[in-house]
């Protein structure tokens, strides 16, 4: 609603013929103008207050929104700081891992070189082992031939002694010693030769060669000579070798040879060894240990 100024109102009053014709004095016009102006101002104040209230609410909303944004920004800054710290730690760990990786690569290269060297050494050792095995086999074959030759020499010596004994005159009868009945010199000489060599090998730490000598001797000696060898080994206190020879002979020879050897052991006064020989043969035939 438009309200003209007081000067315009007075001019309009004058144009209307003054107070007499208009029916209103100038003072009354000024009063009415002041009231109207005041009323108009109050209406504007109400509108302004309403608008101000709306604006205040909007401001409050904006302040709350700004506060929320600030809180979110603070959280983002905190998270960013944490991320920066984690990034710094990860960078340090990455540097450490790169160094460790470099060291591992160098170590791997060194190990590969060592492995290649070890493979070469292993190949050389395998070749050397093969050569040594071949040499050992050759030595074993040579030793076997030597042991067989030794056994044959002992047998030939016993045979020569028996031939000499046959040519000589009969010996005068003498009371037989206990445990040495009907033990002829040729048999004992051959048995002593083998027993001495077997004992020397065993005392020298060559148990395997001593057993090989006994095994070869059992193959070429007669049952009586083998029994005499068993008896001589007992007399020489080589009980392990005697027991082994009894087991071998009972296991590997025919029943007639075993019976002859057992009989000769009885004649020598060694019934326990004769029984052990028969037991070894029986266990072998029946499959019992």
PDB file of N, CA, C and O in Angstrom, residues 193-222:
ATOM      1  N   UNK A 193      97.543-125.251  10.279  1.00  0.00           N
ATOM      2  CA  UNK A 193      97.906-124.222   9.312  1.00  0.00           C
ATOM      3  C   UNK A 193      96.719-123.288   9.052  1.00  0.00           C
ATOM      4  O   UNK A 193      96.850-122.063   9.076  1.00  0.00           O
ATOM      5  N   UNK A 194      95.525-123.886   8.835  1.00  0.00           N
ATOM      6  CA  UNK A 194      94.337-123.066   8.580  1.00  0.00           C
ATOM      7  C   UNK A 194      93.928-122.304   9.835  1.00  0.00           C
ATOM      8  O   UNK A 194      93.577-121.116   9.783  1.00  0.00           O
ATOM      9  N   UNK A 195      93.980-122.989  11.000  1.00  0.00           N
ATOM     10  CA  UNK A 195      93.551-122.353  12.243  1.00  0.00           C
ATOM     11  C   UNK A 195      94.438-121.161  12.594  1.00  0.00           C
ATOM     12  O   UNK A 195      93.954-120.116  13.039  1.00  0.00           O
ATOM     13  N   UNK A 196      95.760-121.316  12.384  1.00  0.00           N
ATOM     14  CA  UNK A 196      96.673-120.216  12.693  1.00  0.00           C
ATOM     15  C   UNK A 196      96.387-119.001  11.813  1.00  0.00           C
ATOM     16  O   UNK A 196      96.370-117.854  12.278  1.00  0.00           O
ATOM     17  N   UNK A 197      96.165-119.246  10.529  1.00  0.00           N
ATOM     18  CA  UNK A 197      95.876-118.127   9.628  1.00  0.00           C
ATOM     19  C   UNK A 197      94.523-117.474   9.961  1.00  0.00           C
ATOM     20  O   UNK A 197      94.396-116.253   9.963  1.00  0.00           O
ATOM     21  N   UNK A 198      93.513-118.291  10.276  1.00  0.00           N
ATOM     22  CA  UNK A 198      92.205-117.732  10.636  1.00  0.00           C
ATOM     23  C   UNK A 198      92.295-116.914  11.919  1.00  0.00           C
ATOM     24  O   UNK A 198      91.711-115.832  12.040  1.00  0.00           O
ATOM     25  N   UNK A 199      93.060-117.455  12.915  1.00  0.00           N
ATOM     26  CA  UNK A 199      93.229-116.707  14.164  1.00  0.00           C
ATOM     27  C   UNK A 199      93.950-115.397  13.954  1.00  0.00           C
ATOM     28  O   UNK A 199      93.606-114.368  14.554  1.00  0.00           O
ATOM     29  N   UNK A 200      94.988-115.411  13.097  1.00  0.00           N
ATOM     30  CA  UNK A 200      95.730-114.181  12.822  1.00  0.00           C
ATOM     31  C   UNK A 200      94.835-113.139  12.153  1.00  0.00           C
ATOM     32  O   UNK A 200      94.890-111.941  12.467  1.00  0.00           O
ATOM     33  N   UNK A 201      94.000-113.595  11.204  1.00  0.00           N
ATOM     34  CA  UNK A 201      93.088-112.664  10.537  1.00  0.00           C
ATOM     35  C   UNK A 201      92.074-112.076  11.521  1.00  0.00           C
ATOM     36  O   UNK A 201      91.790-110.878  11.503  1.00  0.00           O
ATOM     37  N   UNK A 202      91.544-112.940  12.404  1.00  0.00           N
ATOM     38  CA  UNK A 202      90.560-112.436  13.372  1.00  0.00           C
ATOM     39  C   UNK A 202      91.208-111.465  14.347  1.00  0.00           C
ATOM     40  O   UNK A 202      90.643-110.408  14.656  1.00  0.00           O
ATOM     41  N   UNK A 203      92.391-111.785  14.853  1.00  0.00           N
ATOM     42  CA  UNK A 203      93.079-110.888  15.784  1.00  0.00           C
ATOM     43  C   UNK A 203      93.477-109.578  15.114  1.00  0.00           C
ATOM     44  O   UNK A 203      93.615-108.542  15.783  1.00  0.00           O
ATOM     45  N   UNK A 204      93.651-109.616  13.781  1.00  0.00           N
ATOM     46  CA  UNK A 204      93.988-108.393  13.047  1.00  0.00           C
ATOM     47  C   UNK A 204      92.763-107.593  12.631  1.00  0.00           C
ATOM     48  O   UNK A 204      92.884-106.653  11.846  1.00  0.00           O
ATOM     49  N   UNK A 205      91.595-107.969  13.125  1.00  0.00           N
ATOM     50  CA  UNK A 205      90.385-107.221  12.790  1.00  0.00           C
ATOM     51  C   UNK A 205      89.789-107.593  11.454  1.00  0.00           C
ATOM     52  O   UNK A 205      88.921-106.883  10.941  1.00  0.00           O
ATOM     53  N   UNK A 206      90.244-108.711  10.871  1.00  0.00           N
ATOM     54  CA  UNK A 206      89.724-109.151   9.568  1.00  0.00           C
ATOM     55  C   UNK A 206      88.846-110.378   9.754  1.00  0.00           C
ATOM     56  O   UNK A 206      89.116-111.455   9.249  1.00  0.00           O
ATOM     57  N   UNK A 207      87.763-110.192  10.501  1.00  0.00           N
ATOM     58  CA  UNK A 207      86.841-111.289  10.772  1.00  0.00           C
ATOM     59  C   UNK A 207      86.253-111.853   9.483  1.00  0.00           C
ATOM     60  O   UNK A 207      86.077-113.072   9.349  1.00  0.00           O
ATOM     61  N   UNK A 208      85.958-110.956   8.526  1.00  0.00           N
ATOM     62  CA  UNK A 208      85.351-111.413   7.277  1.00  0.00           C
ATOM     63  C   UNK A 208      86.290-112.330   6.503  1.00  0.00           C
ATOM     64  O   UNK A 208      85.885-113.352   5.934  1.00  0.00           O
ATOM     65  N   UNK A 209      87.577-111.976   6.487  1.00  0.00           N
ATOM     66  CA  UNK A 209      88.545-112.818   5.774  1.00  0.00           C
ATOM     67  C   UNK A 209      88.755-114.147   6.492  1.00  0.00           C
ATOM     68  O   UNK A 209      88.938-115.199   5.851  1.00  0.00           O
ATOM     69  N   UNK A 210      88.703-114.104   7.839  1.00  0.00           N
ATOM     70  CA  UNK A 210      88.853-115.345   8.594  1.00  0.00           C
ATOM     71  C   UNK A 210      87.697-116.296   8.278  1.00  0.00           C
ATOM     72  O   UNK A 210      87.903-117.504   8.051  1.00  0.00           O
ATOM     73  N   UNK A 211      86.474-115.770   8.221  1.00  0.00           N
ATOM     74  CA  UNK A 211      85.317-116.614   7.897  1.00  0.00           C
ATOM     75  C   UNK A 211      85.389-117.124   6.462  1.00  0.00           C
ATOM     76  O   UNK A 211      85.011-118.270   6.172  1.00  0.00           O
ATOM     77  N   UNK A 212      85.869-116.264   5.548  1.00  0.00           N
ATOM     78  CA  UNK A 212      86.016-116.708   4.161  1.00  0.00           C
ATOM     79  C   UNK A 212      87.020-117.844   4.052  1.00  0.00           C
ATOM     80  O   UNK A 212      86.812-118.812   3.295  1.00  0.00           O
ATOM     81  N   UNK A 213      88.109-117.734   4.818  1.00  0.00           N
ATOM     82  CA  UNK A 213      89.116-118.807   4.806  1.00  0.00           C
ATOM     83  C   UNK A 213      88.516-120.122   5.299  1.00  0.00           C
ATOM     84  O   UNK A 213      88.732-121.182   4.693  1.00  0.00           O
ATOM     85  N   UNK A 214      87.715-120.041   6.382  1.00  0.00           N
ATOM     86  CA  UNK A 214      87.092-121.257   6.900  1.00  0.00           C
ATOM     87  C   UNK A 214      86.093-121.828   5.899  1.00  0.00           C
ATOM     88  O   UNK A 214      86.003-123.049   5.709  1.00  0.00           O
ATOM     89  N   UNK A 215      85.330-120.952   5.239  1.00  0.00           N
ATOM     90  CA  UNK A 215      84.331-121.416   4.277  1.00  0.00           C
ATOM     91  C   UNK A 215      85.008-122.136   3.103  1.00  0.00           C
ATOM     92  O   UNK A 215      84.579-123.210   2.678  1.00  0.00           O
ATOM     93  N   UNK A 216      86.091-121.523   2.577  1.00  0.00           N
ATOM     94  CA  UNK A 216      86.803-122.158   1.470  1.00  0.00           C
ATOM     95  C   UNK A 216      87.478-123.454   1.915  1.00  0.00           C
ATOM     96  O   UNK A 216      87.539-124.429   1.145  1.00  0.00           O
ATOM     97  N   UNK A 217      87.984-123.473   3.137  1.00  0.00           N
ATOM     98  CA  UNK A 217      88.645-124.691   3.641  1.00  0.00           C
ATOM     99  C   UNK A 217      87.637-125.821   3.758  1.00  0.00           C
ATOM    100  O   UNK A 217      87.938-126.983   3.430  1.00  0.00           O
ATOM    101  N   UNK A 218      86.410-125.480   4.221  1.00  0.00           N
ATOM    102  CA  UNK A 218      85.377-126.517   4.357  1.00  0.00           C
ATOM    103  C   UNK A 218      84.994-127.092   3.010  1.00  0.00           C
ATOM    104  O   UNK A 218      84.538-128.243   2.928  1.00  0.00           O
ATOM    105  N   UNK A 219      85.170-126.316   1.933  1.00  0.00           N
ATOM    106  CA  UNK A 219      84.831-126.804   0.598  1.00  0.00           C
ATOM    107  C   UNK A 219      85.849-127.809   0.073  1.00  0.00           C
ATOM    108  O   UNK A 219      85.510-128.686  -0.726  1.00  0.00           O
ATOM    109  N   UNK A 220      87.107-127.662   0.492  1.00  0.00           N
ATOM    110  CA  UNK A 220      88.171-128.496  -0.096  1.00  0.00           C
ATOM    111  C   UNK A 220      88.706-129.554   0.861  1.00  0.00           C
ATOM    112  O   UNK A 220      89.320-130.536   0.432  1.00  0.00           O
ATOM    113  N   UNK A 221      88.485-129.386   2.168  1.00  0.00           N
ATOM    114  CA  UNK A 221      88.963-130.381   3.125  1.00  0.00           C
ATOM    115  C   UNK A 221      88.019-131.573   3.155  1.00  0.00           C
ATOM    116  O   UNK A 221      86.821-131.459   2.878  1.00  0.00           O
ATOM    117  N   UNK A 222      88.544-132.711   3.545  1.00  0.00           N
ATOM    118  CA  UNK A 222      87.712-133.908   3.714  1.00  0.00           C
ATOM    119  C   UNK A 222      86.924-133.760   5.014  1.00  0.00           C
ATOM    120  O   UNK A 222      87.249-132.929   5.867  1.00  0.00           O
TER     121      UNK A 222
END
